[in-house]
Short mmCIF file of C-alpha atoms and ligand atoms in Angstrom, two decimals:
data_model
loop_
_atom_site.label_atom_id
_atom_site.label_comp_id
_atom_site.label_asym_id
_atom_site.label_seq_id
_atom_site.Cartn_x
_atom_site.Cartn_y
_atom_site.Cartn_z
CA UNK K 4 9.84 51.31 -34.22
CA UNK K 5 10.57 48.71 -31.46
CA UNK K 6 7.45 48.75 -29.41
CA UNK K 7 8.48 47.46 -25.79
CA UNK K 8 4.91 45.86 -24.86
CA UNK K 9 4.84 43.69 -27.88
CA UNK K 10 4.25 40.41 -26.53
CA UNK K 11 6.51 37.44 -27.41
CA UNK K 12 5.89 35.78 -30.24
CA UNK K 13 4.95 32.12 -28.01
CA UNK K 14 2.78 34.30 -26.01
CA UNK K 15 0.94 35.69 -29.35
CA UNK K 16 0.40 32.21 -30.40
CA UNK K 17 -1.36 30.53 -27.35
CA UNK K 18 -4.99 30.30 -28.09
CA UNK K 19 -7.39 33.21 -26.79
CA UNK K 20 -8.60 32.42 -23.26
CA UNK K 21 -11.70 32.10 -24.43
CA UNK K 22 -12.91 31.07 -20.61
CA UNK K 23 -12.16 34.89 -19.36
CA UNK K 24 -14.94 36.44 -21.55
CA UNK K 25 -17.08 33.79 -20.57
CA UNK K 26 -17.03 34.97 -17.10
CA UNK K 27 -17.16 38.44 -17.61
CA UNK K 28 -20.71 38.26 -19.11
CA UNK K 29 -21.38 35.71 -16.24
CA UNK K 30 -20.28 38.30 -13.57
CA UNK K 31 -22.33 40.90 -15.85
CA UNK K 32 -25.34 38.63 -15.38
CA UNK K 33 -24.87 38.46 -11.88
CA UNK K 34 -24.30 42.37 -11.26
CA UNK K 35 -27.42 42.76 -13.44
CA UNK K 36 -28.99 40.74 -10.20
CA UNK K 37 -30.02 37.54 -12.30
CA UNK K 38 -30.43 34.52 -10.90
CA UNK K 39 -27.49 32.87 -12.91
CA UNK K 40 -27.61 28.80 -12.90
CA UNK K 41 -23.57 28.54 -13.45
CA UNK K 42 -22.40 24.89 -15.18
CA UNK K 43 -19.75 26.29 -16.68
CA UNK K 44 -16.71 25.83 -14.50
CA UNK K 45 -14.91 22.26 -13.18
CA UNK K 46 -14.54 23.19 -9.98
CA UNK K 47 -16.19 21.04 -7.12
CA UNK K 48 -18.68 22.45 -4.80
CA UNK K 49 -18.45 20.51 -1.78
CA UNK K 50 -16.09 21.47 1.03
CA UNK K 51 -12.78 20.23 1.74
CA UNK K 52 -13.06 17.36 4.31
CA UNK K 53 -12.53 18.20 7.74
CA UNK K 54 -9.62 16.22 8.54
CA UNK K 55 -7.74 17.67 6.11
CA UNK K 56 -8.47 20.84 6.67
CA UNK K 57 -7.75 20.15 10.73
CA UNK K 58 -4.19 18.70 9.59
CA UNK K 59 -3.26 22.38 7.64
CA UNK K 60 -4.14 24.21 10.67
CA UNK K 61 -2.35 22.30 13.05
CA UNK K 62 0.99 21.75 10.36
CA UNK K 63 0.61 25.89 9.87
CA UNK K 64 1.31 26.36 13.25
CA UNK K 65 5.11 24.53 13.43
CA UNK K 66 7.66 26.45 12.06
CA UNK K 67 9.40 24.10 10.58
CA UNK K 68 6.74 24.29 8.08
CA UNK K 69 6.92 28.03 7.57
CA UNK K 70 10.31 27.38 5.41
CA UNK K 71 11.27 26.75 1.78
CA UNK K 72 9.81 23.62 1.47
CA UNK K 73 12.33 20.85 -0.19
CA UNK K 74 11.79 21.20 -4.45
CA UNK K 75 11.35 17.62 -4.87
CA UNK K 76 8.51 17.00 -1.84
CA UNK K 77 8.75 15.70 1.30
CA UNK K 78 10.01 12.18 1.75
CA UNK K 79 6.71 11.38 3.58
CA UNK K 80 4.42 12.72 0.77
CA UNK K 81 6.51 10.77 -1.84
CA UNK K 82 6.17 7.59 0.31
CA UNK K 83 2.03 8.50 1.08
CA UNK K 84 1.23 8.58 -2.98
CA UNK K 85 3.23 5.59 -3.34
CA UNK K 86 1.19 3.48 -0.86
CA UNK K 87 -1.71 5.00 -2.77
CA UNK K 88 -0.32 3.87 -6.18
CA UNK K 89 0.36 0.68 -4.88
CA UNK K 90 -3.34 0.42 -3.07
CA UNK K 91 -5.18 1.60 -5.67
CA UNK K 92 -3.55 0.77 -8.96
CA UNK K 93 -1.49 -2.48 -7.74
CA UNK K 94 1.53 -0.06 -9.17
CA UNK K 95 4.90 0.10 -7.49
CA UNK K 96 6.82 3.58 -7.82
CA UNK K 97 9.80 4.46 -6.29
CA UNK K 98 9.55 7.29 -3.63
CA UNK K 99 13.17 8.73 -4.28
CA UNK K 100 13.11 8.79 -8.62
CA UNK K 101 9.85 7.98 -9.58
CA UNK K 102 7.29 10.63 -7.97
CA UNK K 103 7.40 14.28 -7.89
CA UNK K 104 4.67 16.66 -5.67
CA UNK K 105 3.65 19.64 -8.09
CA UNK K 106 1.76 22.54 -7.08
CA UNK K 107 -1.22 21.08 -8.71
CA UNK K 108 -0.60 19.14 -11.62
CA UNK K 109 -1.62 21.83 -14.10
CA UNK K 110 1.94 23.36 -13.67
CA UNK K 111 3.36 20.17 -14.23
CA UNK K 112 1.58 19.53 -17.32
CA UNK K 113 2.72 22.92 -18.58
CA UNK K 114 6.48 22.72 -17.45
CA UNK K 115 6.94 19.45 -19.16
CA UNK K 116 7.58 20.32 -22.39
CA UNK K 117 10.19 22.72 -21.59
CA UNK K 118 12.26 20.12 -19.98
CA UNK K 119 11.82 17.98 -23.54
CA UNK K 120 10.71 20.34 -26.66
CA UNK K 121 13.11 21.60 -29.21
CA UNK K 122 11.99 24.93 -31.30
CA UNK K 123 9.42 23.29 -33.45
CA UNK K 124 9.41 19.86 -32.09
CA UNK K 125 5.67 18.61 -32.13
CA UNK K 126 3.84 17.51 -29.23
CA UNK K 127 0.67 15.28 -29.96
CA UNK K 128 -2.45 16.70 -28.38
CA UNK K 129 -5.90 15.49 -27.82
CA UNK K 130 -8.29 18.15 -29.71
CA UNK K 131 -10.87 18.57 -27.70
CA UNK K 132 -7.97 19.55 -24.25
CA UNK K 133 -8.04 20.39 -21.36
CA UNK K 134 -5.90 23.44 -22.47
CA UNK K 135 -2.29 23.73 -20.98
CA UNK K 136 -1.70 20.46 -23.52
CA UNK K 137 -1.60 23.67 -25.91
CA UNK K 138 -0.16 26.39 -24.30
CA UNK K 139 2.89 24.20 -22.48
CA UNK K 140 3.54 23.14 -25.92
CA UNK K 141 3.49 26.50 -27.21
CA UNK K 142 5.38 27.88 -24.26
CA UNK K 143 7.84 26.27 -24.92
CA UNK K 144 8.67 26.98 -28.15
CA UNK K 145 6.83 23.38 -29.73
CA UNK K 146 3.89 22.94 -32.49
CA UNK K 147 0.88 20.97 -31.05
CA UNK K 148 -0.25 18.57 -33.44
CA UNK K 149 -3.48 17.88 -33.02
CA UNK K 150 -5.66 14.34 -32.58
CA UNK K 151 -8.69 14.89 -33.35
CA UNK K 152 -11.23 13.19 -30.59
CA UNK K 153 -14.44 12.19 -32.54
CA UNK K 154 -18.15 10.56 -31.00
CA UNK K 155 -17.93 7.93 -33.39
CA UNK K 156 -14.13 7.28 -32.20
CA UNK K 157 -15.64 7.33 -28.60
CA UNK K 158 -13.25 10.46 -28.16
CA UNK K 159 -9.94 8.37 -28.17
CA UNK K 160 -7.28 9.62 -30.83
CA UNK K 161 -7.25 7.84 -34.31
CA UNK K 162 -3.37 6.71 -33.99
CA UNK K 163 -3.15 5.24 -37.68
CA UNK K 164 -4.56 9.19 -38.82
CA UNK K 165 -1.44 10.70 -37.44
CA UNK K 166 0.86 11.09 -40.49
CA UNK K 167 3.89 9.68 -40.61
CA UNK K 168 6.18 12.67 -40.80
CA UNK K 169 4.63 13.85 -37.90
CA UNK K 170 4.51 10.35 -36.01
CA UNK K 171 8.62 10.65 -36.00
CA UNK K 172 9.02 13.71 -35.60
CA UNK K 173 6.59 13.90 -32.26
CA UNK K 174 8.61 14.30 -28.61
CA UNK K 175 5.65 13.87 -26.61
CA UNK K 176 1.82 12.72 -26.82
CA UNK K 177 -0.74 13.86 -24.23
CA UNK K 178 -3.59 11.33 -23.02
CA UNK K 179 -6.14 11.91 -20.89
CA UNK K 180 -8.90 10.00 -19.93
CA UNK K 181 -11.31 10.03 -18.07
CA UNK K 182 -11.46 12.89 -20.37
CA UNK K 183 -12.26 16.23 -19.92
CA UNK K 184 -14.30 17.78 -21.50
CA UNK K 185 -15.78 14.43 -23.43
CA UNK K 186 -16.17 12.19 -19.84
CA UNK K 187 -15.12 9.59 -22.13
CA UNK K 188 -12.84 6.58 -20.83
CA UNK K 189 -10.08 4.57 -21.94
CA UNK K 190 -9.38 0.67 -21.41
CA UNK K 191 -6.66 -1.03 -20.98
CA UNK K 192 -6.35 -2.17 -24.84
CA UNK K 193 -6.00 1.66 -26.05
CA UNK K 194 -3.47 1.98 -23.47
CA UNK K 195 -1.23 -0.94 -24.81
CA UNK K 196 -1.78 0.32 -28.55
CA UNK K 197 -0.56 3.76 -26.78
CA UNK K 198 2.18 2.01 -25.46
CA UNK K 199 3.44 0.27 -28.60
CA UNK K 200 3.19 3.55 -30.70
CA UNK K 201 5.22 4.90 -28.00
CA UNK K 202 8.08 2.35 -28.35
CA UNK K 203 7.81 2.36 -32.49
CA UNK K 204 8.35 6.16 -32.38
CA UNK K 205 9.78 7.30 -29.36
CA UNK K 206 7.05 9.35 -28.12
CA UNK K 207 7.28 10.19 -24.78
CA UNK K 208 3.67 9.70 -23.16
CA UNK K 209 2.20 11.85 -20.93
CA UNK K 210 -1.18 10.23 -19.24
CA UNK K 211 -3.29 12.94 -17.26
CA UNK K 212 -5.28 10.77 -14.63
CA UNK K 213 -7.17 13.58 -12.40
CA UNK K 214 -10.85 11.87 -12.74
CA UNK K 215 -9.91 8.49 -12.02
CA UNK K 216 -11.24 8.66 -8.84
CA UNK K 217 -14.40 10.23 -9.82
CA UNK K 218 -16.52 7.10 -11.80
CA UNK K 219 -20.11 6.00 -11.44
CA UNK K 220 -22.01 2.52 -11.30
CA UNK K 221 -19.28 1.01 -10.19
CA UNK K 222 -17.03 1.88 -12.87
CA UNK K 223 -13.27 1.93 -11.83
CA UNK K 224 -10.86 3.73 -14.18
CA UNK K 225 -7.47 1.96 -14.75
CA UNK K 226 -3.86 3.85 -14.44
CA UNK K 227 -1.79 4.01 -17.89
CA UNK K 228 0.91 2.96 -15.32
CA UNK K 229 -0.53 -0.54 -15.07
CA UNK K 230 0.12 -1.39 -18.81
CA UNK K 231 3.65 -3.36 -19.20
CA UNK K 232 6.02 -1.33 -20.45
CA UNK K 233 4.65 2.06 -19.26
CA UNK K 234 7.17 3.30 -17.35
CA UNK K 235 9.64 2.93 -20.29
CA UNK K 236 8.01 5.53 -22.31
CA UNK K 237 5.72 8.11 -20.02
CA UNK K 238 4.77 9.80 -16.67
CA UNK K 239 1.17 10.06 -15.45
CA UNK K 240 -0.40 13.25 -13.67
CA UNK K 241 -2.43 12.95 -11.07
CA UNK K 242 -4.35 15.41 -8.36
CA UNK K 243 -5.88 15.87 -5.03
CA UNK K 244 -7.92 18.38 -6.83
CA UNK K 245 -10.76 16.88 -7.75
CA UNK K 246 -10.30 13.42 -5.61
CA UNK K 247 -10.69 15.12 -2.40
CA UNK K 248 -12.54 18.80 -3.41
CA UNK K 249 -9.52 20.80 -3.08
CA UNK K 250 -8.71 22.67 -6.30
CA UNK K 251 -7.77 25.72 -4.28
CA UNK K 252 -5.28 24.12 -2.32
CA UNK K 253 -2.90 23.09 -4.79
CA UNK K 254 -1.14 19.46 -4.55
CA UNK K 255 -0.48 17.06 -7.39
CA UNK K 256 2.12 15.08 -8.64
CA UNK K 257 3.86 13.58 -11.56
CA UNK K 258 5.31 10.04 -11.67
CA UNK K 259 6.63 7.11 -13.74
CA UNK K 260 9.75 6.89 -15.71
CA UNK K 261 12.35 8.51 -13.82
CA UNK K 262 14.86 10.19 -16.46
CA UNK K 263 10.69 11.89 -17.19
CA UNK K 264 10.58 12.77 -13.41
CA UNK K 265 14.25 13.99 -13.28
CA UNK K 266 14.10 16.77 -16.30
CA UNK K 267 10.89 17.96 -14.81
CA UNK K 268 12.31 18.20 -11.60
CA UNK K 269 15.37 20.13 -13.22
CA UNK K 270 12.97 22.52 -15.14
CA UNK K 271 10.92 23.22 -11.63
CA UNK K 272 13.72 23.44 -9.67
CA UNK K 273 14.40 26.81 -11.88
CA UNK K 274 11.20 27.65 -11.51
CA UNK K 275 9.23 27.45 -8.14
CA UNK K 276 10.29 26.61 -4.66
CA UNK K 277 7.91 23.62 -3.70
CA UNK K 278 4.54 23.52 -2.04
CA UNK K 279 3.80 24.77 1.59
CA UNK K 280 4.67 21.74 3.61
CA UNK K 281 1.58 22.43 5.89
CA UNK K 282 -0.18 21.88 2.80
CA UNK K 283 1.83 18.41 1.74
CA UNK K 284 1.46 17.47 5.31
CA UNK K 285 -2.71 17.96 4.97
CA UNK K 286 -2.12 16.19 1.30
CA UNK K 287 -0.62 13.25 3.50
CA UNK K 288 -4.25 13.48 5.43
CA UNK K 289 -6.09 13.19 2.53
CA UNK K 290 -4.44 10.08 0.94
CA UNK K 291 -4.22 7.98 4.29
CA UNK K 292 -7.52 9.39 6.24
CA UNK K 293 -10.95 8.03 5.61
CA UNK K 294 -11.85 7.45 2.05
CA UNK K 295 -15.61 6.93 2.61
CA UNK K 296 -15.80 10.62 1.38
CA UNK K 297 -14.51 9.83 -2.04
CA UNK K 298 -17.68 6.86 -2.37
CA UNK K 299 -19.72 9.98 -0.74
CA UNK K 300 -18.82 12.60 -3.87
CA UNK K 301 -19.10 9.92 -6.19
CA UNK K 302 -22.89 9.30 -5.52
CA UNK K 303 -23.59 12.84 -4.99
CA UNK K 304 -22.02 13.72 -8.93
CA UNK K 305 -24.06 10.52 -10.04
CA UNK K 306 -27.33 11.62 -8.37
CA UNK K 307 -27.33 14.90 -10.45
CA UNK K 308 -25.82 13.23 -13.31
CA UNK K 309 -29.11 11.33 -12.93
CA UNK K 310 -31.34 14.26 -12.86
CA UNK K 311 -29.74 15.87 -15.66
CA UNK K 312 -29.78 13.56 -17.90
CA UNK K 313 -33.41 11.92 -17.23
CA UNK K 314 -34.55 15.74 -17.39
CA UNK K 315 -32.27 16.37 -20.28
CA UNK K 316 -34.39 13.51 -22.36
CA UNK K 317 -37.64 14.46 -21.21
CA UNK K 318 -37.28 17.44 -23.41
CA UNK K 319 -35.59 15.66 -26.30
CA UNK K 320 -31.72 15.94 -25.55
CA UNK K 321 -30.76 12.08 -25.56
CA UNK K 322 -27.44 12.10 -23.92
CA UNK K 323 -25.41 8.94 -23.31
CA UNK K 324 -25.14 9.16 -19.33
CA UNK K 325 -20.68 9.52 -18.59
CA UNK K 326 -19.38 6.60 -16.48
CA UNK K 327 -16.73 9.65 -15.13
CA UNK K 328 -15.72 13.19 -14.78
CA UNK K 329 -18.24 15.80 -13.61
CA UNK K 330 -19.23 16.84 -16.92
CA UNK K 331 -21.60 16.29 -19.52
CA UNK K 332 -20.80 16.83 -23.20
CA UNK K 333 -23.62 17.67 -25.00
CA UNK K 334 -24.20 18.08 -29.25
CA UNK K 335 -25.94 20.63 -29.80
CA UNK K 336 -29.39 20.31 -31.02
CA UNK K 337 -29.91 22.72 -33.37
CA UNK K 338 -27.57 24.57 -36.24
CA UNK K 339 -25.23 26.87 -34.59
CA UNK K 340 -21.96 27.46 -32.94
CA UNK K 341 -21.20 26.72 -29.67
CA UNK K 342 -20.26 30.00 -28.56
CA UNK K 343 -23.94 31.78 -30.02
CA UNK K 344 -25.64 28.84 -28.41
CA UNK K 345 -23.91 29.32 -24.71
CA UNK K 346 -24.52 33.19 -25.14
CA UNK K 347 -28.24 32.57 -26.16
CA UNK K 348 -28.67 29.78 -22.87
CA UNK K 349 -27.02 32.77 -20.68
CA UNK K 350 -28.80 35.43 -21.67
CA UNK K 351 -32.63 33.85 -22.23
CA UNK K 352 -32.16 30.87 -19.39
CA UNK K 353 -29.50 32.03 -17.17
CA UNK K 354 -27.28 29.15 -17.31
CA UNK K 355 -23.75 29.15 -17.84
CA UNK K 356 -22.64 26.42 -20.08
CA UNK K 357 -18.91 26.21 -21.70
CA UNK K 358 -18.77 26.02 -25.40
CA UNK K 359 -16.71 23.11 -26.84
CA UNK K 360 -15.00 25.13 -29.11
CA UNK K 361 -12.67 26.45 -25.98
CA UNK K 362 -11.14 23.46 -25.96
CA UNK K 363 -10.05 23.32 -29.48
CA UNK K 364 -12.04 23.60 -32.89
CA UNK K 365 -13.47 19.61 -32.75
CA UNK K 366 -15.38 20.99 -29.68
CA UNK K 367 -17.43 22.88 -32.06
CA UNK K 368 -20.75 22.01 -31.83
CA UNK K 369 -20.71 20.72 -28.30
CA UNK K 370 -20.89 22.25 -25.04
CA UNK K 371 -20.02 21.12 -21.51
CA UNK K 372 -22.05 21.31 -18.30
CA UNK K 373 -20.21 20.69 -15.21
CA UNK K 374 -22.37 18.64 -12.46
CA UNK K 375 -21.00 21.39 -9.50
CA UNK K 376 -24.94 22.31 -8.62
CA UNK K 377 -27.50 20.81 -6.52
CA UNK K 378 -29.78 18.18 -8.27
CA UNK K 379 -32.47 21.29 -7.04
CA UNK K 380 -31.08 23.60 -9.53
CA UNK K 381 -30.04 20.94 -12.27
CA UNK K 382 -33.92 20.27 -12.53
CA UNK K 383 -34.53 24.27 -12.36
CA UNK K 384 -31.92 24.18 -15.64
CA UNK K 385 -34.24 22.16 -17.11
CA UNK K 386 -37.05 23.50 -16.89
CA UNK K 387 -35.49 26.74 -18.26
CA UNK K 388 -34.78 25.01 -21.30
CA UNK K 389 -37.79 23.96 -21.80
CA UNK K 390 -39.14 26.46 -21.89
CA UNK K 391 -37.30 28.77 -24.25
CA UNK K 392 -36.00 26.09 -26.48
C1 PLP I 30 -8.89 19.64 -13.05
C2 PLP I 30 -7.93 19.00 -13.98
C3 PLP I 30 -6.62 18.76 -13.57
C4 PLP I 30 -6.15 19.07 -12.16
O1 PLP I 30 -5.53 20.26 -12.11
P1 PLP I 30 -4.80 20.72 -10.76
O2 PLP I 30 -3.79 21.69 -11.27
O3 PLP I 30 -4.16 19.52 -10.15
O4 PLP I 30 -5.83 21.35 -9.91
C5 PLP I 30 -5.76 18.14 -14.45
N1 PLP I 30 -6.18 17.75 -15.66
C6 PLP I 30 -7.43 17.94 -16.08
C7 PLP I 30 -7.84 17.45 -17.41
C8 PLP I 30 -8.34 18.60 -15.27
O5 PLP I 30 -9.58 18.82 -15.70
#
């Protein structure tokens, strides 16, 4: 018999949200009044700078803000993230075709494929993902194909191990980097060999750039956007998430190629009905205000990535320190799987780690701690381990 809460079949085949059991035994800890250490989420801990925050309250009070907000973005938010482009990438987009506001960029990142993917197209995806590579592929009807990221590949894709069936058959390749969860980083010579795959196959690329503000030692991450011939072939995400500690408040963008822009724009425009403009108008505030507080957050993350790491060898974990992201990717030490080895750190050291596995099976073996504690309580994390490893 027809059973009417039988889920579709896409929605059957995404991957198990592994991350919501994860935080039901955290919240269990934490009911259970343990003093839970938690580095398991990427999600910044530091406020929202106050000029941004000042801007919302004063652009929630006009009511010409309290409308539909145009689909596409305000003019003036288009134009403020191309001046950034331009500033901080030496890349010129076009404010009209080549830049769309999202309501963060993780929608954006999902919707894409359903403004390109066929019923079984393949979409090429970084294994270990950030996961709505996956489940926008899924969604929308396509078969990830997945690229594996190795250590001794320094976590960029092997391009001559994708097959070449697959290679001409794939729509659409995600990149990422800095990388989450690996924090490893890409120069400009992988993003030229990305580029030329790209034009031998017709891949459409999709680069996800939401860490490159976040680098240490004086590391500066480049845009896939500054490669020549780019903007033939892909769109690049970006984020005020992480940039600017304001995951909550949802503003990102897509931009590049403009037929790219245009489809995702047409697949949105079904969709959603744009962000609050208060909130685009605060976005505005964060690109053009002071951007001493970006400097600030990187020292802070590479202070504790300091302490981790120095505390992490003192007990034998030698971990190559990341020169981005907030995270840490660490091989597990010992034989077992990543999931018994975060449930044995939560329930002997109270610390909340992710296992690499919930980002796809080459995560096994891994897990990630996110830097979003005090240096205080990275050290107390250490000693923990110590003592019950
Ligand atoms: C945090 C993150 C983002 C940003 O997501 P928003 O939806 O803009 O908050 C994008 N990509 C990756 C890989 C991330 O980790």
């Amino acid at each position: 018999m027809r059973n009417m809460f039988t889920v579709s079949k896409k929605l059957q085949d995404l991957p198990p949200y592994l991350f919501l059991e994860i935080d039901k035994a955290k919240r269990k800890a934490r009911a259970e009044g343990r003093d839970i250490i938690d580095l398991g989420v990427g999600d910044p801990d530091s406020p929202t700078p106050e000029h941004i925050i000042e801007k919302l309250y004063q652009a929630a009070r006009e009511p010409a803000n309290h409308r539909y907000a145009l689909d596409q973005g305000m003019p003036v938010l288009r134009k403020a993230i191309s001046d950034w482009y331009q500033r901080r990438f030496n890349v010129r987009l076009d404010p009209e075709t080549e830049i769309l506001p999202l309501i963060g960029s993780k929608e954006g990142i999902a919707h894409f494929p359903l403004a390109f993917l066929n019923e079984g197209d393949y979409s090429l995806v970084p294994d270990p993902c950030y996961p709505p590579y996956k489940g926008g592929t899924i969604l929308a009807g396509g078969k990830p194909y997945l690229m594996s990221l190795k250590a001794e590949n320094a976590f960029l894709p092997d391009l001559k191990k994708i097959p070449l069936g697959i290679r001409r058959k794939a729509k659409m390749m995600y990149i990422n980097y800095p990388n989450n969860p690996t924090s490893a980083v890409a120069e400009k010579k992988f993003y030229e060999d990305i580029v030329s795959f790209s034009v031998k196959n017709k891949t459409i690329v999709i680069s996800d750039l939401a860490y490159s503000e976040m680098a240490y030692d004086g590391y500066r991450p480049s845009s896939f956007l500054e490669i020549e011939g780019s903007r033939e072939v892909g769109i690049e995400f970006h984020s005020l998430s992480k940039t600017y500690n304001m995951t909550g408040w949802r503003v990102g963008w897509a931009c590049g190629n403009a037929k790219l822009i245009q489809a995702l724009a047409k697949v949105k425009s079904n969709i959603d009905s744009g962000i609050f403009s208060a909130v685009q108008l605060a976005g505005i505030a964060a690109l053009e205000g002071p951007q001493h507080y970006v400097v600030d957050m990187c020292n802070l993350y590479q202070q504790r990535r300091d302490t981790l790491i120095t505390g992490l060898k003192s007990i034998g974990w030698d971990i190559k320190p990341p020169k981005a992201t907030f995270y840490v990717w660490i091989k597990i030490p010992r034989k077992t799987d990543s999931i018994k080895f975060a449930a044995l750190l939560l329930e002997k050291a109270n610390i909340v780690v992710t296992p690499g596995v919930g980002f796809g099976k080459n995560g096994e073996g891994y897990i990630r701690m996110a830097l979003t504690v005090p240096k205080e309580r990275l050290q107390e994390a250490v000693w923990r381990l110590k003592k019950i490893l």
